[in-house]
């Protein structure tokens, strides 16, 4: 029972490098944003909120040791140029049509699909501000690798290039639950979106080993990209109720 894009929260991605512009998109429910921040102190503060949201049924015995761990991961990711990172956790349990409570919670033992989403903003050496030309260059570069499935996308914010790769890994027996050698199939969707406002490219990467739910996870990435904006969203004006005369 993977979610739709509602309810969703607006994510403002602003790199620590002040020379890089921000972007905005909507993240569906089920994505838990890692505490990527400009400073280790800010990351540590965010980590305490993150673990309480991720392990909502936990307590201080879980939260206290987990917070520094995730703060360290977020700091490491930030040092590689990642401006936003999130874990996606979604129940795969069959929805009970007879349930009337919209806040029904499912146990992890009933099935969980997982994915990881990162967003990076890269400065690019492009000679033209034309995003179509930039996207064509990205498409040509990615298509040169025969293992890449690169395609052109027309998003509401402009052109983009999506590249899908599927890989299979051999897992040693000591890494598996049943102590048997097995194979792990993983999928990655990476989308390059040129900024219309300057020589920058946004890179969205979604990675998952939950390949039984690939179609739904691919749909989540598609939904996120449909909301991508390079301009700060403007709140819709709230209409005042009309009183009776």
CSV table of C-alpha atoms in Angstrom, one decimal:
chain,number,residue,atom,x,y,z
A,1,UNK,CA,0.0,0.0,0.0
A,2,UNK,CA,2.4,2.6,-1.2
A,3,UNK,CA,1.2,6.2,-0.8
A,4,UNK,CA,0.1,8.7,-3.4
A,5,UNK,CA,1.5,12.2,-3.4
A,6,UNK,CA,-1.0,13.4,-0.7
A,7,UNK,CA,-0.4,14.3,2.0
A,8,UNK,CA,2.9,16.0,1.0
A,9,UNK,CA,5.2,18.5,2.4
A,10,UNK,CA,7.2,21.2,0.6
A,11,UNK,CA,10.9,20.6,0.7
A,12,UNK,CA,13.3,23.6,0.1
A,13,UNK,CA,16.7,22.4,-0.9
A,14,UNK,CA,19.4,24.9,-0.3
A,15,UNK,CA,23.0,23.8,-0.5
A,16,UNK,CA,25.5,24.9,2.1
A,17,UNK,CA,27.4,26.6,-0.7
A,18,UNK,CA,25.6,30.0,-0.9
A,19,UNK,CA,26.7,30.4,-4.5
A,20,UNK,CA,24.3,27.6,-5.5
A,21,UNK,CA,20.6,28.4,-6.0
A,22,UNK,CA,17.8,26.6,-4.1
A,23,UNK,CA,14.9,24.5,-5.5
A,24,UNK,CA,11.6,23.3,-4.2
A,25,UNK,CA,9.5,20.1,-4.5
A,26,UNK,CA,6.8,18.1,-2.7
A,27,UNK,CA,7.8,14.9,-0.8
A,28,UNK,CA,5.1,12.3,-0.3
A,29,UNK,CA,4.3,11.0,3.1
A,30,UNK,CA,6.7,8.2,4.0
A,31,UNK,CA,9.9,10.1,3.2
A,32,UNK,CA,12.0,10.9,6.2
A,33,UNK,CA,14.5,13.6,5.5
A,34,UNK,CA,18.0,13.0,6.9
A,35,UNK,CA,19.5,15.9,8.9
A,36,UNK,CA,21.7,17.2,6.1
A,37,UNK,CA,22.7,20.7,7.2
A,38,UNK,CA,25.3,23.5,6.6
A,39,UNK,CA,27.1,22.8,9.9
A,40,UNK,CA,27.7,19.7,12.2
A,41,UNK,CA,25.9,21.5,15.0
A,42,UNK,CA,22.8,22.1,13.0
A,43,UNK,CA,22.9,18.5,11.7
A,44,UNK,CA,23.1,17.2,15.3
A,45,UNK,CA,20.1,19.3,16.3
A,46,UNK,CA,18.0,18.0,13.3
A,47,UNK,CA,19.1,14.4,14.0
A,48,UNK,CA,17.2,14.4,17.3
A,49,UNK,CA,14.0,15.3,15.6
A,50,UNK,CA,14.7,12.9,12.7
A,51,UNK,CA,15.1,9.8,14.9
A,52,UNK,CA,11.9,10.6,16.9
A,53,UNK,CA,10.0,10.7,13.6
A,54,UNK,CA,11.6,7.7,12.1
A,55,UNK,CA,11.3,5.5,15.2
A,56,UNK,CA,8.0,7.0,16.4
A,57,UNK,CA,7.3,4.0,18.6
A,58,UNK,CA,10.7,4.1,20.3
A,59,UNK,CA,12.0,5.9,23.3
A,60,UNK,CA,15.2,7.5,24.6
A,61,UNK,CA,16.9,4.2,24.6
A,62,UNK,CA,16.6,4.1,20.8
A,63,UNK,CA,16.7,7.8,20.0
A,64,UNK,CA,19.8,8.8,22.0
A,65,UNK,CA,22.3,6.3,20.3
A,66,UNK,CA,20.6,6.7,16.9
A,67,UNK,CA,20.8,10.5,16.6
A,68,UNK,CA,24.7,10.7,16.4
A,69,UNK,CA,24.7,7.9,13.9
A,70,UNK,CA,22.4,9.6,11.5
A,71,UNK,CA,24.0,13.0,12.1
A,72,UNK,CA,27.3,11.4,11.0
A,73,UNK,CA,25.7,9.9,7.9
A,74,UNK,CA,24.1,13.2,7.0
A,75,UNK,CA,27.4,15.1,7.4
A,76,UNK,CA,29.2,12.6,5.2
A,77,UNK,CA,26.6,12.9,2.5
A,78,UNK,CA,26.7,16.7,2.7
A,79,UNK,CA,30.5,16.5,2.2
A,80,UNK,CA,29.9,14.7,-1.1
A,81,UNK,CA,27.7,17.5,-2.5
A,82,UNK,CA,24.3,16.1,-1.5
A,83,UNK,CA,21.9,18.8,-0.4
A,84,UNK,CA,18.9,16.7,0.5
A,85,UNK,CA,18.6,13.0,1.4
A,86,UNK,CA,15.6,11.0,2.6
A,87,UNK,CA,14.7,7.4,3.5
A,88,UNK,CA,11.4,6.2,2.0
A,89,UNK,CA,9.6,3.6,4.1
A,90,UNK,CA,6.2,2.3,2.9
A,91,UNK,CA,4.0,-0.5,4.1
A,92,UNK,CA,3.2,-3.1,1.5
A,93,UNK,CA,0.3,-4.6,3.5
A,94,UNK,CA,-3.0,-5.0,1.7
A,95,UNK,CA,-5.3,-2.1,2.6
A,96,UNK,CA,-8.4,-3.1,4.6
A,97,UNK,CA,-11.3,-1.7,2.7
A,98,UNK,CA,-13.6,-2.1,5.7
A,99,UNK,CA,-11.4,0.1,7.9
A,100,UNK,CA,-12.8,3.6,8.4
A,101,UNK,CA,-9.9,5.0,10.3
A,102,UNK,CA,-7.6,6.8,7.9
A,103,UNK,CA,-4.7,6.7,10.4
A,104,UNK,CA,-4.5,2.9,10.3
A,105,UNK,CA,-0.9,1.7,11.1
A,106,UNK,CA,0.6,-1.4,9.8
A,107,UNK,CA,3.3,-3.5,11.4
A,108,UNK,CA,6.7,-3.9,9.7
A,109,UNK,CA,6.2,-7.6,9.7
A,110,UNK,CA,3.4,-7.2,7.2
A,111,UNK,CA,5.8,-6.0,4.6
A,112,UNK,CA,7.9,-2.8,4.0
A,113,UNK,CA,9.3,-1.3,0.8
A,114,UNK,CA,12.3,0.9,1.1
A,115,UNK,CA,14.1,3.4,-1.1
A,116,UNK,CA,16.6,6.3,-0.7
A,117,UNK,CA,16.3,9.7,-2.3
A,118,UNK,CA,19.0,12.2,-2.7
A,119,UNK,CA,19.1,15.6,-4.4
A,120,UNK,CA,22.3,17.4,-5.4
A,121,UNK,CA,22.8,20.8,-7.1
A,122,UNK,CA,25.9,20.9,-9.4
A,123,UNK,CA,27.5,23.8,-11.1
A,124,UNK,CA,27.8,23.0,-14.8
A,125,UNK,CA,30.1,24.4,-17.5
A,126,UNK,CA,27.4,25.2,-20.1
A,127,UNK,CA,28.0,27.7,-22.8
A,128,UNK,CA,24.3,28.4,-23.3
A,129,UNK,CA,21.4,29.2,-21.0
A,130,UNK,CA,19.0,27.1,-23.3
A,131,UNK,CA,17.9,24.2,-21.1
A,132,UNK,CA,16.9,22.2,-24.2
A,133,UNK,CA,20.4,22.3,-25.5
A,134,UNK,CA,21.9,21.5,-22.0
A,135,UNK,CA,19.5,18.5,-21.7
A,136,UNK,CA,20.4,17.3,-25.1
A,137,UNK,CA,24.0,17.3,-24.1
A,138,UNK,CA,23.3,15.3,-20.9
A,139,UNK,CA,21.2,12.8,-22.9
A,140,UNK,CA,24.0,12.3,-25.4
A,141,UNK,CA,26.5,11.7,-22.7
A,142,UNK,CA,24.4,9.2,-20.7
A,143,UNK,CA,23.3,7.4,-23.8
A,144,UNK,CA,26.9,6.6,-24.7
A,145,UNK,CA,27.0,4.0,-22.0
A,146,UNK,CA,25.1,0.9,-23.3
A,147,UNK,CA,24.1,-0.1,-19.7
A,148,UNK,CA,22.2,3.1,-19.3
A,149,UNK,CA,18.5,3.5,-20.2
A,150,UNK,CA,18.5,7.2,-20.8
A,151,UNK,CA,15.3,9.0,-21.9
A,152,UNK,CA,14.1,12.6,-22.4
A,153,UNK,CA,11.5,14.0,-20.0
A,154,UNK,CA,9.3,17.1,-20.4
A,155,UNK,CA,8.6,18.3,-16.8
A,156,UNK,CA,6.4,21.3,-15.9
A,157,UNK,CA,9.7,23.1,-14.9
A,158,UNK,CA,11.4,22.3,-18.2
A,159,UNK,CA,13.3,19.5,-19.9
A,160,UNK,CA,15.2,16.8,-18.0
A,161,UNK,CA,16.9,13.5,-18.7
A,162,UNK,CA,16.2,10.3,-16.8
A,163,UNK,CA,18.6,7.4,-16.6
A,164,UNK,CA,17.7,4.0,-15.2
A,165,UNK,CA,20.2,1.4,-14.2
A,166,UNK,CA,19.5,-2.1,-12.8
A,167,UNK,CA,22.2,-4.1,-11.1
A,168,UNK,CA,22.5,-7.5,-9.5
A,169,UNK,CA,24.9,-8.2,-6.7
A,170,UNK,CA,26.1,-11.5,-5.2
A,171,UNK,CA,25.7,-11.6,-1.4
A,172,UNK,CA,28.0,-13.8,0.7
A,173,UNK,CA,26.3,-16.2,3.1
A,174,UNK,CA,27.4,-14.2,6.2
A,175,UNK,CA,25.3,-11.3,4.9
A,176,UNK,CA,22.0,-13.1,4.5
A,177,UNK,CA,19.4,-14.1,7.0
A,178,UNK,CA,19.4,-17.8,6.1
A,179,UNK,CA,23.2,-18.0,5.7
A,180,UNK,CA,22.9,-19.0,2.1
A,181,UNK,CA,24.5,-17.2,-0.9
A,182,UNK,CA,22.0,-15.2,-2.8
A,183,UNK,CA,21.6,-12.4,-5.3
A,184,UNK,CA,20.4,-8.9,-4.7
A,185,UNK,CA,18.7,-7.0,-7.5
A,186,UNK,CA,18.7,-3.2,-7.2
A,187,UNK,CA,17.3,-0.3,-9.3
A,188,UNK,CA,18.3,3.3,-9.6
A,189,UNK,CA,16.5,6.2,-11.2
A,190,UNK,CA,18.7,9.4,-11.7
A,191,UNK,CA,17.2,12.5,-13.2
A,192,UNK,CA,19.2,15.5,-14.4
A,193,UNK,CA,17.3,18.7,-14.6
A,194,UNK,CA,19.0,21.9,-15.9
A,195,UNK,CA,18.2,25.1,-14.1
A,196,UNK,CA,16.5,27.7,-16.3
A,197,UNK,CA,18.2,30.5,-14.2
A,198,UNK,CA,21.9,29.7,-14.6
A,199,UNK,CA,24.7,27.2,-15.2
A,200,UNK,CA,23.4,24.6,-12.6
A,201,UNK,CA,21.8,21.1,-12.8
A,202,UNK,CA,19.7,19.4,-10.2
A,203,UNK,CA,20.4,15.7,-9.9
A,204,UNK,CA,17.6,13.6,-8.3
A,205,UNK,CA,18.7,10.0,-7.5
A,206,UNK,CA,16.3,7.3,-6.2
A,207,UNK,CA,17.7,3.9,-5.2
A,208,UNK,CA,15.9,0.8,-4.1
A,209,UNK,CA,16.3,-2.9,-3.5
A,210,UNK,CA,12.5,-3.4,-3.2
A,211,UNK,CA,12.2,-4.4,-6.9
A,212,UNK,CA,8.9,-6.2,-6.3
A,213,UNK,CA,7.4,-2.7,-6.0
A,214,UNK,CA,9.5,-1.0,-8.7
A,215,UNK,CA,6.5,0.3,-10.6
A,216,UNK,CA,5.1,2.1,-7.5
A,217,UNK,CA,8.4,3.5,-6.5
A,218,UNK,CA,9.0,4.7,-10.0
A,219,UNK,CA,5.6,6.4,-9.8
A,220,UNK,CA,6.7,8.2,-6.6
A,221,UNK,CA,9.8,9.6,-8.3
A,222,UNK,CA,7.6,10.7,-11.2
A,223,UNK,CA,5.2,12.5,-8.9
A,224,UNK,CA,8.0,14.3,-7.0
A,225,UNK,CA,9.5,15.6,-10.3
A,226,UNK,CA,6.1,16.9,-11.4
A,227,UNK,CA,6.2,19.3,-8.4
A,228,UNK,CA,9.8,20.5,-8.9
A,229,UNK,CA,10.2,24.3,-9.1
A,230,UNK,CA,13.2,26.6,-9.4
A,231,UNK,CA,11.1,29.5,-8.1
A,232,UNK,CA,9.8,29.9,-4.6
A,233,UNK,CA,6.2,28.7,-4.4
A,234,UNK,CA,3.6,31.4,-3.8
A,235,UNK,CA,0.9,30.6,-1.2
A,236,UNK,CA,-2.5,30.6,-2.7
A,237,UNK,CA,-4.7,33.4,-1.2
A,238,UNK,CA,-7.3,32.1,1.3
A,239,UNK,CA,-10.8,33.1,0.4
A,240,UNK,CA,-12.8,34.6,3.2
A,241,UNK,CA,-16.1,32.8,3.9
A,242,UNK,CA,-19.1,34.7,2.6
A,243,UNK,CA,-21.5,35.6,5.5
A,244,UNK,CA,-25.2,35.5,5.3
A,245,UNK,CA,-26.8,38.9,5.1
